[in-house]
CSV table of C-alpha atoms and ligand atoms in Angstrom, one decimal:
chain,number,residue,atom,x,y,z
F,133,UNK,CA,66.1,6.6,10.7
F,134,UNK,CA,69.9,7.8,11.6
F,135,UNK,CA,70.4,6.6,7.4
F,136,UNK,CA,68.0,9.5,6.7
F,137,UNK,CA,70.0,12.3,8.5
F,138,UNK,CA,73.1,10.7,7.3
F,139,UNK,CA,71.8,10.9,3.6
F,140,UNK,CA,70.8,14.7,4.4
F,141,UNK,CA,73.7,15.4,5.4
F,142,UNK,CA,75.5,14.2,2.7
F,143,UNK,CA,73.1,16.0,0.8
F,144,UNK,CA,73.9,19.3,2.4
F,145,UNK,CA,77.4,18.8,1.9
F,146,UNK,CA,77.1,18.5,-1.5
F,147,UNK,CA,74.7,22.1,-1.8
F,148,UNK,CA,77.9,23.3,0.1
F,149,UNK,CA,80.4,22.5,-2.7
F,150,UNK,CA,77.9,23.4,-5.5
F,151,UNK,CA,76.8,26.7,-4.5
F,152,UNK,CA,80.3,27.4,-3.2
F,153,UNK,CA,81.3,27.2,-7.1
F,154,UNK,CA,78.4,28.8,-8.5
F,155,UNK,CA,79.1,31.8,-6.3
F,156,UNK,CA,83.2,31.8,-6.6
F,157,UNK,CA,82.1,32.1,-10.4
F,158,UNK,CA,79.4,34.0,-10.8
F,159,UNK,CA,80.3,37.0,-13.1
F,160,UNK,CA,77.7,39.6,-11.9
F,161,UNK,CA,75.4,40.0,-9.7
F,162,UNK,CA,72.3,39.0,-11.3
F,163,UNK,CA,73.9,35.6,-11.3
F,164,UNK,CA,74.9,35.9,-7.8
F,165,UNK,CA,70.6,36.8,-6.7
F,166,UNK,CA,70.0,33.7,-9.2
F,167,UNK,CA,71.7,31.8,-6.9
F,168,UNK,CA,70.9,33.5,-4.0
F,169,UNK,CA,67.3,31.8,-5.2
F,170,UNK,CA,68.3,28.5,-6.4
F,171,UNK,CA,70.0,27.5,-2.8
F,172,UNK,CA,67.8,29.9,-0.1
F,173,UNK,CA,65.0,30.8,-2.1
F,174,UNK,CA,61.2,29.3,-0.8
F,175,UNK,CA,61.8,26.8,-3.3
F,176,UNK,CA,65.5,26.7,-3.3
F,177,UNK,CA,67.5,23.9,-1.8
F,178,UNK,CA,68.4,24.3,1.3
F,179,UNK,CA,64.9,24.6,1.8
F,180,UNK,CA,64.0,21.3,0.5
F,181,UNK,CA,66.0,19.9,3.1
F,182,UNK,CA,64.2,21.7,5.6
F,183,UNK,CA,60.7,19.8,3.9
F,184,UNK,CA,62.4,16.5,4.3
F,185,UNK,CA,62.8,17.1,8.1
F,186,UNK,CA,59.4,15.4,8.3
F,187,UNK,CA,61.4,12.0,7.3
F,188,UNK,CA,64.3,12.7,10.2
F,189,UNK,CA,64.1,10.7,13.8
F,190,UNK,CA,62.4,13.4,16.1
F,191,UNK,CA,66.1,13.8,18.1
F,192,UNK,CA,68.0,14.4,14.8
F,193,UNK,CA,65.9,17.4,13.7
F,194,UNK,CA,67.8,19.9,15.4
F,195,UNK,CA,71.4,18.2,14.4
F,196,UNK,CA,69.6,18.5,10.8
F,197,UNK,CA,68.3,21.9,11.4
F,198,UNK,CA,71.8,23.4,12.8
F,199,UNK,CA,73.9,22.3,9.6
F,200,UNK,CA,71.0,24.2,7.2
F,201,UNK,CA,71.0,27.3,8.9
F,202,UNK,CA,75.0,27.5,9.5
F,203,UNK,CA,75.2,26.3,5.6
F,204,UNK,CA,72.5,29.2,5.0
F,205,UNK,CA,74.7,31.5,7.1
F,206,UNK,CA,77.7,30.8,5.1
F,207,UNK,CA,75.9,31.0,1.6
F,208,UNK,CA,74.7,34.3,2.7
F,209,UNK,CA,78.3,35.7,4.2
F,210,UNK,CA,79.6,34.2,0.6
F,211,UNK,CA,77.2,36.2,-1.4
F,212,UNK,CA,77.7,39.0,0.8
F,213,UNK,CA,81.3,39.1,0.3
F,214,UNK,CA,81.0,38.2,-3.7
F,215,UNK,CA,78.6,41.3,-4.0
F,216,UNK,CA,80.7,43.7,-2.5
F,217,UNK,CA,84.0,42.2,-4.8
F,218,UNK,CA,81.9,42.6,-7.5
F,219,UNK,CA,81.0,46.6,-6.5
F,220,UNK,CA,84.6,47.0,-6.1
F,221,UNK,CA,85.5,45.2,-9.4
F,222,UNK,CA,82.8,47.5,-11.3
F,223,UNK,CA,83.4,50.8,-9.4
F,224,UNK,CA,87.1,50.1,-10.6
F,225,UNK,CA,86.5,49.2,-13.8
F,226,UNK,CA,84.8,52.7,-13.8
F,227,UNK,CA,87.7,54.6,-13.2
F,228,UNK,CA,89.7,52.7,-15.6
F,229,UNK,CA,87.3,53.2,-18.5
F,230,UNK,CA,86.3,56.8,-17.2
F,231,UNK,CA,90.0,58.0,-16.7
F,232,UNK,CA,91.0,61.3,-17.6
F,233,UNK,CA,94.0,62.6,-19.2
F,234,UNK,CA,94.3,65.9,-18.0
F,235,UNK,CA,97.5,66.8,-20.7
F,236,UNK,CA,95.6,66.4,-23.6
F,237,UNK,CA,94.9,69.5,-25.9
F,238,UNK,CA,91.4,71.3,-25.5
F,239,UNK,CA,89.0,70.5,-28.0
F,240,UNK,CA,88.5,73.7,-29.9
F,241,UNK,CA,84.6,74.5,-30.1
F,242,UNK,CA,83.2,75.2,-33.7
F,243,UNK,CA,83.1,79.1,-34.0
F,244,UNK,CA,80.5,80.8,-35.5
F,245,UNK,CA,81.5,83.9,-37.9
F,246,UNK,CA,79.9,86.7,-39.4
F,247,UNK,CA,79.3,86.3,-43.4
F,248,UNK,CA,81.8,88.7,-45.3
F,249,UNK,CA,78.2,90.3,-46.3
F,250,UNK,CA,77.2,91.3,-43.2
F,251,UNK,CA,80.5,92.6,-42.2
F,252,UNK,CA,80.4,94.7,-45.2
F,253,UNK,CA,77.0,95.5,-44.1
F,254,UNK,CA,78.2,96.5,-40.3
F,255,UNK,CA,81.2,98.2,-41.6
F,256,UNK,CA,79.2,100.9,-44.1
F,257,UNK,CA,76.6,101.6,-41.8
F,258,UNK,CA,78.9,102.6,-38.7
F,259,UNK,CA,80.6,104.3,-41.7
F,260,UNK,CA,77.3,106.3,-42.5
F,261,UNK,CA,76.0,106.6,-39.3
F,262,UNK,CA,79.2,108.5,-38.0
F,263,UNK,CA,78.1,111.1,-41.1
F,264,UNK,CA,74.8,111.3,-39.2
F,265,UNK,CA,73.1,108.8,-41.5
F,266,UNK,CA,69.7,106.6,-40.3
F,267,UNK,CA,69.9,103.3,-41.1
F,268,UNK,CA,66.4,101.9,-42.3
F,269,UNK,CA,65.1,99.1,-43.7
F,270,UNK,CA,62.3,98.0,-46.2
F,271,UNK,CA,60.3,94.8,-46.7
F,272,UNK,CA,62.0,91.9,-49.6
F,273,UNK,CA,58.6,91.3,-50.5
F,274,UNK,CA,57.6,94.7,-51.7
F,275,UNK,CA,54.9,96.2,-53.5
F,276,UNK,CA,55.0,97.4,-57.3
F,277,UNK,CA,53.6,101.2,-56.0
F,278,UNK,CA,57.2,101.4,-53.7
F,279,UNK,CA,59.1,99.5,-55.2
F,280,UNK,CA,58.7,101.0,-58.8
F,281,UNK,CA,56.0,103.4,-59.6
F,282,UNK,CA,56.8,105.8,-56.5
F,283,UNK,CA,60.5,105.5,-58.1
F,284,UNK,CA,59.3,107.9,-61.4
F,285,UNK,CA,58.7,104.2,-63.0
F,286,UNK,CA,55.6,103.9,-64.0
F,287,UNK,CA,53.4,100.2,-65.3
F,288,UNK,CA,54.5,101.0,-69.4
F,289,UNK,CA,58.0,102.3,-68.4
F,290,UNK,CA,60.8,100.5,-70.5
F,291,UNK,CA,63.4,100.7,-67.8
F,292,UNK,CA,61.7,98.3,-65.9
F,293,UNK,CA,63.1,96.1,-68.5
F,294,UNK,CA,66.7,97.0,-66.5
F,295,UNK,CA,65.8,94.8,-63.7
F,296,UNK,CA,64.0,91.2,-64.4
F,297,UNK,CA,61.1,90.9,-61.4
F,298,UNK,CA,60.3,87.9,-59.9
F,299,UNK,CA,56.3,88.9,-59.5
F,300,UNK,CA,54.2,87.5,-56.7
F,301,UNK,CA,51.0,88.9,-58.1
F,302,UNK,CA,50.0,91.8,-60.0
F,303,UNK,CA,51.3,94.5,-57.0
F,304,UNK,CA,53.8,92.3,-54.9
F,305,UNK,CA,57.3,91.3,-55.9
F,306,UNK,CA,60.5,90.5,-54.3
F,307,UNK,CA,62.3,93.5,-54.3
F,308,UNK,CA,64.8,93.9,-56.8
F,309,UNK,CA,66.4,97.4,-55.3
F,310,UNK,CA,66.4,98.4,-52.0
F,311,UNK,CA,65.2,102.3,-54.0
F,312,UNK,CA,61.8,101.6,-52.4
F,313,UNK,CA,63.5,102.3,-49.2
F,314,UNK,CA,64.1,106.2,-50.8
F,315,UNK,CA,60.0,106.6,-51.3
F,316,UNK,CA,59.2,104.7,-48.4
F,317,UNK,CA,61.1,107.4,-46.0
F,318,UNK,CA,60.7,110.3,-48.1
F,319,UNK,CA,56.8,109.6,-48.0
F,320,UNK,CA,57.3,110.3,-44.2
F,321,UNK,CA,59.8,112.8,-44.1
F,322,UNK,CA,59.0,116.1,-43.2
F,323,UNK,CA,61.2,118.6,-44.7
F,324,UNK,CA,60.5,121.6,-42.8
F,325,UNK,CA,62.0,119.5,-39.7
F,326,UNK,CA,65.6,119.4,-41.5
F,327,UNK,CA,67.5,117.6,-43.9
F,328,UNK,CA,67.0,113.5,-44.5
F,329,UNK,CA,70.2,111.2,-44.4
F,330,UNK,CA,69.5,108.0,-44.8
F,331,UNK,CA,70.9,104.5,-45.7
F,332,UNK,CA,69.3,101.3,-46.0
F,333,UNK,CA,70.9,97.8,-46.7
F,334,UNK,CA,69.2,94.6,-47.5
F,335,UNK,CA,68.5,92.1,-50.2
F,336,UNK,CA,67.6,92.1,-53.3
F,337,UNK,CA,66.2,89.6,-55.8
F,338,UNK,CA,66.3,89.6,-60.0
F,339,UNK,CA,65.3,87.1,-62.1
F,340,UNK,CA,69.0,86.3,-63.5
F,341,UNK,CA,70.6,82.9,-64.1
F,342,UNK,CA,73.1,82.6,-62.1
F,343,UNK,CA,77.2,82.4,-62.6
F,344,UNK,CA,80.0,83.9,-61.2
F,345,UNK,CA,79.3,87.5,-61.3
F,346,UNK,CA,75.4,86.9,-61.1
F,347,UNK,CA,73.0,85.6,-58.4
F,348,UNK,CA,69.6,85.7,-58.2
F,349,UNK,CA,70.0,86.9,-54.9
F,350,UNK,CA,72.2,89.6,-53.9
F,351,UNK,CA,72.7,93.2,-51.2
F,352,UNK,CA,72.2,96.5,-52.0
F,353,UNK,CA,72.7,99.8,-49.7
F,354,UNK,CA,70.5,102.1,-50.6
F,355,UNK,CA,72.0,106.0,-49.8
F,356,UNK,CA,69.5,109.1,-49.7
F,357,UNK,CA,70.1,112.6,-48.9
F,358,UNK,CA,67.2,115.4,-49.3
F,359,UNK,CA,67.5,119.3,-48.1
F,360,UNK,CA,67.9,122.8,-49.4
F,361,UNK,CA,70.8,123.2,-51.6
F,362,UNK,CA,72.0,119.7,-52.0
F,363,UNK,CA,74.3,119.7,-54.8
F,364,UNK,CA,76.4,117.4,-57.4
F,365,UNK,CA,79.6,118.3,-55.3
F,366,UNK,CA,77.9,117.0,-52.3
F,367,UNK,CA,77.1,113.7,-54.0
F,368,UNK,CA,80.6,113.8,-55.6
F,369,UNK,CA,82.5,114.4,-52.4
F,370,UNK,CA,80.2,111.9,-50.6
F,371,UNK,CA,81.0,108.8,-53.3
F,372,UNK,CA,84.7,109.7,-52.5
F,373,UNK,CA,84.7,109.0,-49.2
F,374,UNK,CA,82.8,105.9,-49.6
F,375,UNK,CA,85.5,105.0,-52.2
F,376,UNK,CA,88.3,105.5,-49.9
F,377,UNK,CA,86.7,104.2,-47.0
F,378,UNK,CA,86.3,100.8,-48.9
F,379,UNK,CA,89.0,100.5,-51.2
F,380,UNK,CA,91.6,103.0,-49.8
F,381,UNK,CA,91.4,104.3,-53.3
F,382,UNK,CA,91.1,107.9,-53.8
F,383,UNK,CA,91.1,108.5,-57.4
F,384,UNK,CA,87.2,107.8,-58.7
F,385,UNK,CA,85.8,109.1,-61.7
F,386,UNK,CA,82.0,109.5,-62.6
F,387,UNK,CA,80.0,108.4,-65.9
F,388,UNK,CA,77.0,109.8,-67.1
F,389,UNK,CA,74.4,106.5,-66.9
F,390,UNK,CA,70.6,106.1,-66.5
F,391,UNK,CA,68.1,105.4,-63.9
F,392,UNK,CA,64.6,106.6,-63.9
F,393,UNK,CA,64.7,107.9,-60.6
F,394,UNK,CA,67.9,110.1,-60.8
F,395,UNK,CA,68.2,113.3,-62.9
F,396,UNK,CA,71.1,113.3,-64.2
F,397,UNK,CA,72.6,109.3,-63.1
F,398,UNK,CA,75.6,108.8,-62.7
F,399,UNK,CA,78.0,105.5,-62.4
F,400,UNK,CA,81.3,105.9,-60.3
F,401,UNK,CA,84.4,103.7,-61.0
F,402,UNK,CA,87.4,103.6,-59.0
F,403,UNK,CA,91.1,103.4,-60.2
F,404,UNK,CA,91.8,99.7,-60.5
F,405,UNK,CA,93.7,99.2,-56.6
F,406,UNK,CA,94.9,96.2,-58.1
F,407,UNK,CA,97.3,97.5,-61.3
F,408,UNK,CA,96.7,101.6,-60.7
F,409,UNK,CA,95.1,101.9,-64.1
F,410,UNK,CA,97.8,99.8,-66.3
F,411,UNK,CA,95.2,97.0,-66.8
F,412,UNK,CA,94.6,93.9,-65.6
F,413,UNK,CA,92.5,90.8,-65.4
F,414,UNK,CA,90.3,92.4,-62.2
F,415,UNK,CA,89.5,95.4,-64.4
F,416,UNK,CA,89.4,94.0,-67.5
F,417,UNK,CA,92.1,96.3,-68.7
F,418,UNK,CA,90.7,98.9,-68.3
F,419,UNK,CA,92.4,100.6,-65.6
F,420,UNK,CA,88.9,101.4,-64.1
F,421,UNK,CA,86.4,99.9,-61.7
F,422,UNK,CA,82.7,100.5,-61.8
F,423,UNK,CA,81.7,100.2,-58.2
F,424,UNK,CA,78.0,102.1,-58.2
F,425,UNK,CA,75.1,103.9,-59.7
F,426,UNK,CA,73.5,107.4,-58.2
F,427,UNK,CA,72.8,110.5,-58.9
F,428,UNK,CA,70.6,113.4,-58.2
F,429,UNK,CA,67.0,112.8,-56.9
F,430,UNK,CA,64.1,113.2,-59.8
F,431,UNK,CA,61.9,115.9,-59.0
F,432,UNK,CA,59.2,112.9,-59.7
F,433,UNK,CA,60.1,110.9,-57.0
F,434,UNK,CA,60.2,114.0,-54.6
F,435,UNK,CA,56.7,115.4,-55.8
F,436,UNK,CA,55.4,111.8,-55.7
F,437,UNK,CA,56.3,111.8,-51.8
F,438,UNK,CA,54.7,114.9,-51.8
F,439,UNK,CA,57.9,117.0,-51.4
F,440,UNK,CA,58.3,120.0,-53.3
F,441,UNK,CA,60.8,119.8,-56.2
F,442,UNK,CA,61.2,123.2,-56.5
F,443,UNK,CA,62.5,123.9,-52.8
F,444,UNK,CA,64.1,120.5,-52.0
F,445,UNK,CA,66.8,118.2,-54.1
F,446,UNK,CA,68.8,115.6,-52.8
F,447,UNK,CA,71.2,112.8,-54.1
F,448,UNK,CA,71.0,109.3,-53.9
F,449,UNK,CA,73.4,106.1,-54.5
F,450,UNK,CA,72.9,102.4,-54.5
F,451,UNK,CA,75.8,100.2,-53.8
F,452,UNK,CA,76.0,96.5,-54.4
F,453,UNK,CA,77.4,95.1,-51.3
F,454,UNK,CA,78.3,91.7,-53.0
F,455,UNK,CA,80.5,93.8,-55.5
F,456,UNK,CA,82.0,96.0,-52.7
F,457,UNK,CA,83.1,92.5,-51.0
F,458,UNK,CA,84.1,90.5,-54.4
F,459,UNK,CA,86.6,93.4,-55.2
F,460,UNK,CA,87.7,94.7,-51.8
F,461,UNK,CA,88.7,90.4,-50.8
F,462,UNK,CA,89.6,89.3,-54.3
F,463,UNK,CA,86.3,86.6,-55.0
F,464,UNK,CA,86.4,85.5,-58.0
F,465,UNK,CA,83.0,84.0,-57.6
F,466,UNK,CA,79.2,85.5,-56.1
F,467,UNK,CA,77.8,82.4,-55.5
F,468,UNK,CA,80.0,81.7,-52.7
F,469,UNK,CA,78.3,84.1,-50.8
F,470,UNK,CA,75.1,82.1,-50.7
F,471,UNK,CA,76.3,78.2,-50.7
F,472,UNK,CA,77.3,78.4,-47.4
F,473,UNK,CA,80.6,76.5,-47.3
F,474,UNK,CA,81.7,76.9,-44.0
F,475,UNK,CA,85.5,77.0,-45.4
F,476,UNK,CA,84.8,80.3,-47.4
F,477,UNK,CA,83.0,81.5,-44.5
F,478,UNK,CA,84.9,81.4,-41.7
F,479,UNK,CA,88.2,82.9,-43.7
F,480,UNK,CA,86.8,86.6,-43.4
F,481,UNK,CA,86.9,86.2,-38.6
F,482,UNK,CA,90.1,88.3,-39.0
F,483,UNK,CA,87.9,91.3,-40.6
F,484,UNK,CA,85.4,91.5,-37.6
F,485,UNK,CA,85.4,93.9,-34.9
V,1664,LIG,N1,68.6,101.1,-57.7
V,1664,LIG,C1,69.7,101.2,-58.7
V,1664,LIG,C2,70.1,99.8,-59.1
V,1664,LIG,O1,69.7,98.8,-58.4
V,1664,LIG,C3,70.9,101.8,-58.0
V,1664,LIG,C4,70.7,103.3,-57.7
V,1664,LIG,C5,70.3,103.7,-56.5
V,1664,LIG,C6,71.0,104.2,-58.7
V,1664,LIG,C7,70.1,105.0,-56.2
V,1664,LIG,C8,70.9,105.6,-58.4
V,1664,LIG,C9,70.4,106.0,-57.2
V,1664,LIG,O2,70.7,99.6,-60.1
């Protein structure tokens, strides 16, 4: 019976060396509870040795049982102590992988800008708003009665002709002037309260194909001024300052032109800033820059607001932002305002305030 305990022994001592290499090897620790398992688990092997106790003389049991439980004690301080290396071994792997170099450079985060429209935008309106302007603003998707007939341009009118709509239906369009804005305001105005000074900006829409100096899309500001005794001179002297305000250029001179809605029109150019009038490619040699239409409000468009013509005049002006921008920064192309490449964009920062 002694050959039986000496068999187990041998047995044990054998678990011993085989487990002590599993766990001096294993690489993490799921392989050190696998063999945490395979030697102590309910069917692992030390406890198979335990089940072959039955087959051990009665007075070598406990010899048998001692060397099990110290090898069991000695597995479990082994995976004990293999665990914790390996929690060392990972937290410092950690802070290798995870270390920080605090000398490099700051990442610079992406900057958001303001489009060179908007700035234009911003800029006029503080501009008008310090001449005790309001600043309002109309629907893009705007109805044929504002947008036109209000305007002194009736359904048969051939000036309609000037600006190619892109219809919706029968009354709704996308505006292609921000002059709705005039009949829209003037419809609520109430002259008895004082004079109206407006501006309103936006965007505009015409059916155009589009190249460098046209877009389908581009901003207008619409200017209106209505009281007693408005005259050309104020309209004059007005356009001026928006002139030199913009381009720094004082010398302007006006044009007779046409539009329905102003009696007489007038277009204003500006001395080129760029060759002082000798000629050049930005002018097209001809020393002169037309920079915007106006004139002096219709009595139409005041009687169709219900204002009377005969008592009240005014001026207005529309000003194409995109044009203001592409002369004042040198573009040499529209459509860059609306591609959005992040390269033109973000060139204008300097001009914010
Ligand atoms: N609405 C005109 C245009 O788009 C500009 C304008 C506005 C002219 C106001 C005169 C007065 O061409």
């Amino acid at each position: 019976m002694s050959d039986e305990l000496d068999k187990l022994l041998a047995r044990l001592k054998e678990i011993q060396a085989e487990g002590s290499q599993e766990i001096n090897q294993a690489v993490n620790k799921e392989k050190l509870n696998d063999i945490r398992v395979k030697f102590m688990g309910r069917k692992g092997k030390l406890t198979e040795i335990l089940h072959s106790m039955k087959d051990v003389a009665p007075e070598n049991r406990r010899t048998l049982g001692q060397q099990v439980n110290s090898l069991r004690d000695k597995f479990q301080a082994s995976l004990d102590q293999a665990n914790q290396d390996l929690t060392h071994k990972l937290i410092e792997q950690r802070l290798e992988e995870e270390k920080l170099d605090v000398t490099l450079p700051g990442r610079e985060p992406l900057m958001g800008s303001k489009h060179v429209l908007r700035i234009m935008e911003d800029d006029l309106e503080k501009f008008f708003i310090g001449m005790g302007y309001q600043v309002v603003q109309g629907p893009e998707i705007e109805t044929d009665h504002y947008c036109f007939e209000m305007m002194n341009l009736p359904k048969d009118h051939p000036a309609r002709d000037m600006q190619a709509t892109f219809w919706i239906d029968d009354e709704h369009l996308l505006r292609t002037q921000t002059s709705g804005d005039q009949a829209r305001v003037l419809e609520k105005h109430d002259c008895s309260q004082g004079p109206l000074k407006m501006v309103g900006p936006g965007k505009v829409y015409r059916r155009d194909d589009d190249d460098a100096t046209h877009s389908h899309q581009f901003m207008q500001m619409e200017g209106l001024v209505v009281d007693k005794h408005v005259t050309m001179g104020d309209l004059k002297g007005t356009l001026e300052m928006i002139a030199k305000h913009v381009f720094g250029s004082t010398e302007t001179r006006l044009r007779p032109s046409y539009f329905p809605f102003t009696e007489p029109s007038v277009e204003m150019d500006v001395r080129c800033f760029n060759c002082g009038g000798k000629g050049c490619p930005i002018c097209k040699y001809e020393g002169w820059i037309e920079v915007l239409g106006a004139g002096m409000v219709h009595p139409n468009v005041l009687e169709n607001a219900g204002i009377d013509s005969n008592v009240y005049g005014g001026f207005a002006f529309g000003v194409g932002l995109d044009r203001f921008a592409i002369l004042k920064y040198s573009i040499d192309d529209i459509r860059d305002f609306y591609t959005n490449d992040i390269r033109f964009l973000t060139q204008f920062r300097q001009e914010e305030d």
